[in-house]
CSV table of C-alpha atoms in Angstrom, one decimal:
chain,number,residue,atom,x,y,z
A,1,UNK,CA,-18.2,20.4,0.8
A,2,UNK,CA,-16.3,23.4,-0.4
A,3,UNK,CA,-16.7,25.1,3.0
A,4,UNK,CA,-15.3,22.0,4.7
A,5,UNK,CA,-12.3,22.1,2.4
A,6,UNK,CA,-11.8,25.7,3.4
A,7,UNK,CA,-11.9,24.8,7.1
A,8,UNK,CA,-15.5,26.1,7.8
A,9,UNK,CA,-17.6,23.6,9.8
A,10,UNK,CA,-21.4,23.3,9.4
A,11,UNK,CA,-21.9,25.2,12.7
A,12,UNK,CA,-20.2,28.2,11.1
A,13,UNK,CA,-17.1,27.6,13.3
A,14,UNK,CA,-13.8,28.2,11.5
A,15,UNK,CA,-11.4,25.3,12.0
A,16,UNK,CA,-8.4,26.1,14.3
A,17,UNK,CA,-5.6,27.7,12.3
A,18,UNK,CA,-7.5,27.5,9.0
A,19,UNK,CA,-5.8,29.9,6.6
A,20,UNK,CA,-5.0,30.4,2.9
A,21,UNK,CA,-2.7,27.7,1.5
A,22,UNK,CA,-3.8,25.0,4.0
A,23,UNK,CA,-4.4,21.5,2.8
A,24,UNK,CA,-8.1,21.1,2.2
A,25,UNK,CA,-8.1,17.3,2.1
A,26,UNK,CA,-6.5,14.2,0.8
A,27,UNK,CA,-7.8,12.0,-2.0
A,28,UNK,CA,-7.7,8.2,-1.3
A,29,UNK,CA,-8.8,6.4,-4.4
A,30,UNK,CA,-10.0,2.8,-4.4
A,31,UNK,CA,-10.1,1.3,-7.9
A,32,UNK,CA,-11.6,-2.1,-8.8
A,33,UNK,CA,-9.8,-4.6,-11.0
A,34,UNK,CA,-10.5,-4.1,-14.7
A,35,UNK,CA,-12.3,-7.4,-14.9
A,36,UNK,CA,-14.7,-6.4,-12.1
A,37,UNK,CA,-15.4,-3.1,-13.8
A,38,UNK,CA,-16.1,-5.0,-17.1
A,39,UNK,CA,-18.4,-7.5,-15.4
A,40,UNK,CA,-20.3,-4.7,-13.6
A,41,UNK,CA,-20.5,-2.1,-16.3
A,42,UNK,CA,-20.6,-4.1,-19.5
A,43,UNK,CA,-21.9,-7.4,-18.1
A,44,UNK,CA,-24.5,-5.4,-16.1
A,45,UNK,CA,-24.0,-7.3,-12.8
A,46,UNK,CA,-24.8,-4.3,-10.6
A,47,UNK,CA,-24.3,-6.4,-7.5
A,48,UNK,CA,-20.6,-5.8,-8.1
A,49,UNK,CA,-21.1,-2.1,-7.7
A,50,UNK,CA,-22.5,-2.8,-4.2
A,51,UNK,CA,-19.6,-5.2,-3.5
A,52,UNK,CA,-17.1,-2.5,-4.4
A,53,UNK,CA,-18.9,0.0,-2.1
A,54,UNK,CA,-18.8,-2.4,0.8
A,55,UNK,CA,-15.1,-3.0,0.3
A,56,UNK,CA,-14.5,0.7,0.4
A,57,UNK,CA,-16.7,1.0,3.5
A,58,UNK,CA,-14.4,-1.5,5.3
A,59,UNK,CA,-11.2,0.2,4.2
A,60,UNK,CA,-12.5,3.5,5.4
A,61,UNK,CA,-13.6,2.0,8.7
A,62,UNK,CA,-10.0,0.9,9.3
A,63,UNK,CA,-8.7,4.3,8.1
A,64,UNK,CA,-10.7,5.9,11.0
A,65,UNK,CA,-8.5,3.9,13.4
A,66,UNK,CA,-5.5,5.8,12.0
A,67,UNK,CA,-7.0,9.3,12.2
A,68,UNK,CA,-5.2,11.7,14.5
A,69,UNK,CA,-4.5,15.3,15.2
A,70,UNK,CA,-1.6,17.2,16.8
A,71,UNK,CA,-2.0,18.4,20.4
A,72,UNK,CA,0.4,21.0,21.9
A,73,UNK,CA,0.7,21.0,25.7
A,74,UNK,CA,3.4,22.8,27.7
A,75,UNK,CA,5.2,23.7,24.5
A,76,UNK,CA,5.4,20.0,23.4
A,77,UNK,CA,3.5,18.8,20.4
A,78,UNK,CA,2.3,15.2,20.1
A,79,UNK,CA,0.0,13.2,17.8
A,80,UNK,CA,-3.2,12.1,19.4
A,81,UNK,CA,-5.6,9.5,17.9
A,82,UNK,CA,-9.0,10.9,17.2
A,83,UNK,CA,-10.6,7.9,15.6
A,84,UNK,CA,-12.9,9.9,13.3
A,85,UNK,CA,-12.9,11.2,9.7
A,86,UNK,CA,-15.0,13.3,7.5
A,87,UNK,CA,-15.1,11.7,4.1
A,88,UNK,CA,-16.7,12.8,0.8
A,89,UNK,CA,-17.1,9.9,-1.6
A,90,UNK,CA,-17.3,10.3,-5.4
A,91,UNK,CA,-18.1,7.1,-7.4
A,92,UNK,CA,-16.8,7.1,-11.0
A,93,UNK,CA,-17.1,4.5,-13.7
A,94,UNK,CA,-14.7,5.8,-16.4
A,95,UNK,CA,-11.0,6.1,-16.9
A,96,UNK,CA,-9.8,9.3,-18.6
A,97,UNK,CA,-9.6,7.3,-21.8
A,98,UNK,CA,-13.3,6.4,-21.4
A,99,UNK,CA,-12.6,2.7,-20.6
A,100,UNK,CA,-14.8,1.0,-18.0
A,101,UNK,CA,-13.1,1.8,-14.6
A,102,UNK,CA,-15.1,1.5,-11.4
A,103,UNK,CA,-13.4,3.6,-8.7
A,104,UNK,CA,-14.2,5.8,-5.8
A,105,UNK,CA,-12.5,9.0,-4.8
A,106,UNK,CA,-12.6,9.3,-1.0
A,107,UNK,CA,-11.7,12.9,0.0
A,108,UNK,CA,-10.5,12.8,3.6
A,109,UNK,CA,-11.4,16.3,4.8
A,110,UNK,CA,-8.6,18.0,6.7
A,111,UNK,CA,-10.6,18.1,10.0
A,112,UNK,CA,-11.1,15.6,12.9
A,113,UNK,CA,-12.7,16.0,16.3
A,114,UNK,CA,-10.6,15.5,19.4
A,115,UNK,CA,-11.9,13.7,22.5
A,116,UNK,CA,-12.7,17.1,24.1
A,117,UNK,CA,-15.0,17.9,21.2
A,118,UNK,CA,-12.6,20.4,19.6
A,119,UNK,CA,-12.1,20.2,15.9
A,120,UNK,CA,-8.5,20.3,14.6
A,121,UNK,CA,-6.6,19.7,11.4
A,122,UNK,CA,-6.1,16.0,10.5
A,123,UNK,CA,-2.6,14.6,11.1
A,124,UNK,CA,-2.6,12.1,8.2
A,125,UNK,CA,1.0,10.8,8.8
A,126,UNK,CA,-0.3,7.4,9.9
A,127,UNK,CA,-2.8,7.3,7.0
A,128,UNK,CA,-0.1,8.0,4.5
A,129,UNK,CA,2.3,5.5,6.1
A,130,UNK,CA,-0.3,2.7,5.9
A,131,UNK,CA,-1.8,3.5,2.5
A,132,UNK,CA,-0.6,0.2,1.1
A,133,UNK,CA,-2.4,-1.6,3.9
A,134,UNK,CA,-5.6,0.2,3.1
A,135,UNK,CA,-5.3,-0.8,-0.5
A,136,UNK,CA,-4.6,-4.4,0.4
A,137,UNK,CA,-7.6,-4.4,2.7
A,138,UNK,CA,-9.9,-3.0,0.0
A,139,UNK,CA,-8.7,-5.7,-2.5
A,140,UNK,CA,-9.1,-8.5,0.0
A,141,UNK,CA,-12.6,-7.5,1.0
A,142,UNK,CA,-13.6,-7.1,-2.7
A,143,UNK,CA,-12.2,-10.5,-3.5
A,144,UNK,CA,-14.3,-12.0,-0.7
A,145,UNK,CA,-17.4,-10.2,-1.9
A,146,UNK,CA,-17.1,-11.3,-5.6
A,147,UNK,CA,-16.5,-14.9,-4.6
A,148,UNK,CA,-19.6,-14.8,-2.4
A,149,UNK,CA,-21.4,-13.8,-5.5
A,150,UNK,CA,-20.2,-17.0,-7.2
A,151,UNK,CA,-17.2,-15.6,-9.2
A,152,UNK,CA,-13.8,-17.3,-9.3
A,153,UNK,CA,-10.7,-15.1,-9.1
A,154,UNK,CA,-7.1,-15.4,-10.1
A,155,UNK,CA,-4.2,-13.6,-8.5
A,156,UNK,CA,-2.1,-11.4,-10.9
A,157,UNK,CA,0.4,-10.0,-8.4
A,158,UNK,CA,2.0,-10.8,-5.0
A,159,UNK,CA,0.5,-7.6,-3.6
A,160,UNK,CA,-3.0,-9.0,-3.7
A,161,UNK,CA,-4.1,-7.7,-7.1
A,162,UNK,CA,-6.5,-10.1,-8.8
A,163,UNK,CA,-8.9,-10.4,-11.7
A,164,UNK,CA,-12.1,-12.5,-12.3
A,165,UNK,CA,-11.0,-15.8,-13.7
A,166,UNK,CA,-13.2,-15.9,-16.7
A,167,UNK,CA,-11.9,-12.6,-18.0
A,168,UNK,CA,-8.4,-13.1,-19.5
A,169,UNK,CA,-5.4,-10.7,-19.6
A,170,UNK,CA,-5.9,-10.0,-23.3
A,171,UNK,CA,-9.5,-8.9,-22.5
A,172,UNK,CA,-8.2,-6.6,-19.8
A,173,UNK,CA,-5.6,-5.1,-22.1
A,174,UNK,CA,-8.3,-4.4,-24.7
A,175,UNK,CA,-10.0,-2.1,-22.2
A,176,UNK,CA,-6.8,-0.5,-20.8
A,177,UNK,CA,-6.1,2.5,-23.0
A,178,UNK,CA,-4.7,4.6,-20.1
A,179,UNK,CA,-2.3,1.8,-19.2
A,180,UNK,CA,-1.3,1.4,-22.9
A,181,UNK,CA,-0.6,5.2,-23.1
A,182,UNK,CA,1.8,5.0,-20.2
A,183,UNK,CA,3.5,2.0,-21.6
A,184,UNK,CA,4.0,3.8,-25.0
A,185,UNK,CA,5.3,6.9,-23.3
A,186,UNK,CA,7.9,4.8,-21.3
A,187,UNK,CA,8.9,2.9,-24.4
A,188,UNK,CA,9.5,6.2,-26.3
A,189,UNK,CA,11.7,7.3,-23.4
A,190,UNK,CA,13.7,4.0,-23.6
A,191,UNK,CA,12.2,2.8,-20.3
A,192,UNK,CA,10.3,-0.3,-19.2
A,193,UNK,CA,7.4,-0.2,-16.8
A,194,UNK,CA,8.8,-2.9,-14.6
A,195,UNK,CA,11.9,-0.8,-14.0
A,196,UNK,CA,10.1,2.5,-13.4
A,197,UNK,CA,9.6,3.7,-9.8
A,198,UNK,CA,6.1,4.3,-8.4
A,199,UNK,CA,6.8,8.0,-8.4
A,200,UNK,CA,8.0,7.9,-12.0
A,201,UNK,CA,4.8,6.1,-13.1
A,202,UNK,CA,2.7,8.6,-11.2
A,203,UNK,CA,4.3,11.5,-13.0
A,204,UNK,CA,3.9,9.8,-16.4
A,205,UNK,CA,0.3,9.1,-15.6
A,206,UNK,CA,-0.2,12.8,-15.1
A,207,UNK,CA,1.8,13.7,-18.2
A,208,UNK,CA,-0.2,11.4,-20.5
A,209,UNK,CA,-3.7,11.9,-19.1
A,210,UNK,CA,-6.4,13.4,-21.3
A,211,UNK,CA,-8.8,16.1,-20.3
A,212,UNK,CA,-12.1,15.0,-18.9
A,213,UNK,CA,-14.9,15.4,-21.4
A,214,UNK,CA,-18.6,14.8,-21.4
A,215,UNK,CA,-19.6,11.5,-23.1
A,216,UNK,CA,-22.8,9.9,-24.2
A,217,UNK,CA,-23.0,6.8,-21.8
A,218,UNK,CA,-25.3,4.9,-24.1
A,219,UNK,CA,-23.0,5.3,-27.2
A,220,UNK,CA,-20.0,4.5,-25.0
A,221,UNK,CA,-21.6,1.3,-23.6
A,222,UNK,CA,-22.5,0.1,-27.1
A,223,UNK,CA,-18.8,0.5,-28.0
A,224,UNK,CA,-17.9,-1.6,-25.0
A,225,UNK,CA,-20.3,-4.3,-26.0
A,226,UNK,CA,-18.9,-4.4,-29.6
A,227,UNK,CA,-15.3,-4.6,-28.3
A,228,UNK,CA,-16.4,-7.4,-25.9
A,229,UNK,CA,-17.9,-9.3,-28.7
A,230,UNK,CA,-14.8,-8.9,-30.8
A,231,UNK,CA,-12.6,-10.1,-28.0
A,232,UNK,CA,-14.9,-13.1,-27.2
A,233,UNK,CA,-15.7,-12.1,-23.6
A,234,UNK,CA,-18.4,-14.2,-22.0
A,235,UNK,CA,-20.1,-12.3,-19.2
A,236,UNK,CA,-22.1,-15.2,-18.1
A,237,UNK,CA,-19.6,-17.5,-16.3
A,238,UNK,CA,-20.9,-20.6,-14.5
A,239,UNK,CA,-21.3,-19.7,-10.8
A,240,UNK,CA,-19.4,-21.8,-8.3
A,241,UNK,CA,-20.4,-22.6,-4.8
A,242,UNK,CA,-16.9,-22.8,-3.4
A,243,UNK,CA,-14.5,-19.9,-3.2
A,244,UNK,CA,-11.7,-21.4,-5.2
A,245,UNK,CA,-9.0,-19.0,-3.9
A,246,UNK,CA,-9.3,-20.4,-0.4
A,247,UNK,CA,-8.8,-24.1,-1.1
A,248,UNK,CA,-8.7,-25.0,2.6
A,249,UNK,CA,-6.3,-22.2,3.6
A,250,UNK,CA,-7.2,-20.3,6.7
A,251,UNK,CA,-6.2,-17.1,8.5
A,252,UNK,CA,-3.5,-18.9,10.5
A,253,UNK,CA,-1.9,-20.2,7.4
A,254,UNK,CA,-1.9,-16.8,5.8
A,255,UNK,CA,-0.3,-15.2,8.9
A,256,UNK,CA,2.4,-17.9,9.0
A,257,UNK,CA,3.3,-17.2,5.4
A,258,UNK,CA,3.4,-13.5,6.1
A,259,UNK,CA,5.7,-14.0,9.0
A,260,UNK,CA,8.0,-16.1,6.9
A,261,UNK,CA,8.1,-13.4,4.1
A,262,UNK,CA,8.7,-10.6,6.5
A,263,UNK,CA,11.3,-12.6,8.5
A,264,UNK,CA,13.4,-13.0,5.3
A,265,UNK,CA,14.3,-9.3,5.3
A,266,UNK,CA,13.3,-7.9,8.7
A,267,UNK,CA,14.3,-9.1,12.2
A,268,UNK,CA,11.5,-7.0,13.7
A,269,UNK,CA,8.3,-5.9,12.0
A,270,UNK,CA,5.2,-3.9,13.0
A,271,UNK,CA,1.6,-5.2,13.4
A,272,UNK,CA,0.4,-3.1,10.4
A,273,UNK,CA,3.2,-4.5,8.2
A,274,UNK,CA,2.2,-8.1,9.2
A,275,UNK,CA,-1.5,-7.3,8.5
A,276,UNK,CA,-0.6,-5.8,5.1
A,277,UNK,CA,1.4,-8.8,3.9
A,278,UNK,CA,-1.2,-11.2,5.2
A,279,UNK,CA,-3.9,-9.4,3.3
A,280,UNK,CA,-1.7,-9.3,0.1
A,281,UNK,CA,-0.8,-13.0,0.2
A,282,UNK,CA,-4.2,-14.1,1.4
A,283,UNK,CA,-6.5,-11.9,-0.7
A,284,UNK,CA,-10.1,-12.8,0.0
A,285,UNK,CA,-9.2,-15.6,2.4
A,286,UNK,CA,-9.7,-13.9,5.8
A,287,UNK,CA,-11.2,-10.8,7.3
A,288,UNK,CA,-9.3,-8.2,9.2
A,289,UNK,CA,-10.8,-9.5,12.5
A,290,UNK,CA,-9.8,-13.1,11.6
A,291,UNK,CA,-6.3,-12.1,10.8
A,292,UNK,CA,-5.9,-10.1,14.0
A,293,UNK,CA,-7.2,-13.1,16.0
A,294,UNK,CA,-4.7,-15.4,14.1
A,295,UNK,CA,-1.8,-13.0,15.0
A,296,UNK,CA,-2.9,-13.0,18.6
A,297,UNK,CA,-3.0,-16.8,18.6
A,298,UNK,CA,0.4,-17.0,17.0
A,299,UNK,CA,1.8,-14.7,19.8
A,300,UNK,CA,0.2,-16.8,22.5
A,301,UNK,CA,1.6,-20.0,21.0
A,302,UNK,CA,5.1,-18.5,20.8
A,303,UNK,CA,5.2,-18.5,17.0
A,304,UNK,CA,5.6,-14.7,17.3
A,305,UNK,CA,7.5,-12.8,20.0
A,306,UNK,CA,6.0,-9.4,21.0
A,307,UNK,CA,8.4,-6.5,21.3
A,308,UNK,CA,6.2,-3.6,22.4
A,309,UNK,CA,4.0,-2.9,19.3
A,310,UNK,CA,6.3,-5.0,17.1
A,311,UNK,CA,7.0,-8.7,16.6
A,312,UNK,CA,9.9,-10.9,16.0
A,313,UNK,CA,10.4,-14.7,15.9
A,314,UNK,CA,12.4,-17.1,18.0
A,315,UNK,CA,14.3,-18.0,14.9
A,316,UNK,CA,15.3,-14.4,14.4
A,317,UNK,CA,16.3,-14.0,18.0
A,318,UNK,CA,18.4,-17.2,17.6
A,319,UNK,CA,20.1,-15.9,14.5
A,320,UNK,CA,20.8,-12.6,16.2
A,321,UNK,CA,22.3,-14.3,19.2
A,322,UNK,CA,24.6,-16.4,16.9
A,323,UNK,CA,25.7,-13.3,15.0
A,324,UNK,CA,26.5,-11.4,18.2
A,325,UNK,CA,28.4,-14.5,19.5
A,326,UNK,CA,30.6,-14.5,16.3
A,327,UNK,CA,31.3,-10.8,16.9
A,328,UNK,CA,32.2,-11.2,20.5
A,329,UNK,CA,34.5,-14.2,19.7
A,330,UNK,CA,36.3,-12.2,17.0
A,331,UNK,CA,37.3,-9.2,19.2
A,332,UNK,CA,41.1,-8.5,19.4
A,333,UNK,CA,41.9,-11.7,17.5
A,334,UNK,CA,43.6,-10.2,14.4
A,335,UNK,CA,46.5,-8.1,13.4
A,336,UNK,CA,45.5,-4.8,11.7
A,337,UNK,CA,45.4,-4.8,7.9
A,338,UNK,CA,47.7,-1.7,7.9
A,339,UNK,CA,51.0,-2.5,9.6
A,340,UNK,CA,52.7,0.9,9.3
A,341,UNK,CA,52.6,3.9,11.5
A,342,UNK,CA,49.0,5.0,12.0
A,343,UNK,CA,50.0,8.7,11.8
A,344,UNK,CA,51.1,8.1,8.2
A,345,UNK,CA,47.5,7.5,7.2
A,346,UNK,CA,46.6,11.1,7.7
A,347,UNK,CA,48.4,12.2,4.5
A,348,UNK,CA,47.5,9.0,2.6
A,349,UNK,CA,43.7,9.5,3.3
A,350,UNK,CA,43.6,13.3,2.9
A,351,UNK,CA,41.6,13.1,-0.4
A,352,UNK,CA,38.7,11.7,1.6
A,353,UNK,CA,36.2,13.7,3.7
A,354,UNK,CA,36.2,13.4,7.5
A,355,UNK,CA,33.7,10.6,7.8
A,356,UNK,CA,35.3,8.6,5.0
A,357,UNK,CA,38.7,8.9,6.7
A,358,UNK,CA,37.2,7.7,10.0
A,359,UNK,CA,35.7,4.6,8.2
A,360,UNK,CA,38.9,3.9,6.4
A,361,UNK,CA,41.0,4.1,9.5
A,362,UNK,CA,38.5,1.8,11.3
A,363,UNK,CA,38.9,-0.8,8.6
A,364,UNK,CA,42.7,-0.6,8.3
A,365,UNK,CA,43.5,-0.5,12.0
A,366,UNK,CA,40.9,-2.7,13.7
A,367,UNK,CA,42.0,-5.8,15.5
A,368,UNK,CA,38.4,-7.1,15.5
A,369,UNK,CA,37.0,-9.7,13.1
A,370,UNK,CA,33.8,-7.7,12.7
A,371,UNK,CA,33.2,-4.0,12.6
A,372,UNK,CA,30.2,-1.9,11.6
A,373,UNK,CA,30.1,1.2,9.4
A,374,UNK,CA,26.9,3.3,9.4
A,375,UNK,CA,26.2,5.7,6.6
A,376,UNK,CA,23.4,7.1,4.5
A,377,UNK,CA,22.2,5.0,1.6
A,378,UNK,CA,24.2,5.7,-1.6
A,379,UNK,CA,27.1,7.5,0.0
A,380,UNK,CA,29.6,4.6,-0.4
């Protein structure tokens, strides 16, 4: 494993361009909901450990579709899909605060094999861009697995996060010391977790984390049992035959909802974004293959309109046509806001930079009802 991280293959071959300072690998971590960890590790339902492993398997199988390397030909460098990964998996059962936390670190080794058999460094741009999709896929697959085992689930977030229905939020909080430490740190800084960015929370998680220490698993588990008894957690819920989350909803319904949600903010969206939102809003309802089939069916029926590897809708096209019609009809229909000599604006706008002057002159002198100003976010 260490040799692979250093770019040395089992054959003894040194990976192309392997050198000091290169990235050895990327850690993709898949973490089970706290209630699943409790039921597996305190409630001793070890079937959930296997369910978690299968959900990770399926997320990694999709990740392989995103694997690529960079190929240079004739002085031009492009990204080429390789479709294979080397992954080292490490299963853990504890958080740093020694709470039950089933999670798997998947180290994606910085190496992939090209179609011609050559090994090259992994171009993980697509993997990074679709990391939220991989997380949504893992959660959706795990939700299906736990429901197939007879558990009911409840959604806790629109991004597809869920918990087992018989384990309440207060039970989860009782076994979430790491989360509590982050909350306390933010509170001391006068911040609220809901307002903190993902990057801020990641930094705070690093700042507040404790050193890993060796623990006596038997003593620790006895503590977990005692806390569970104090909290009144019942680890023997009545199994159900039906998966309550589904309630008659199918892959087509989930895709339709995802299209509506994406269409509220985007005129055009990619296949991966559509899959991610469908998985998030339909956690545990449909498999990846079922969702892909539903997307294909929606496109064939005209509910989705293909634009290369992206999609739009007829409604979005109609809205765009109406907006463009308004713009066309409003050309050369108004008197300029500024009625004076345009040359006088030079001195009056001299406190602004060049691009701001251009924008201001455009606003003040246009005869059109609609104009567009393009600028970087936050420069207004």
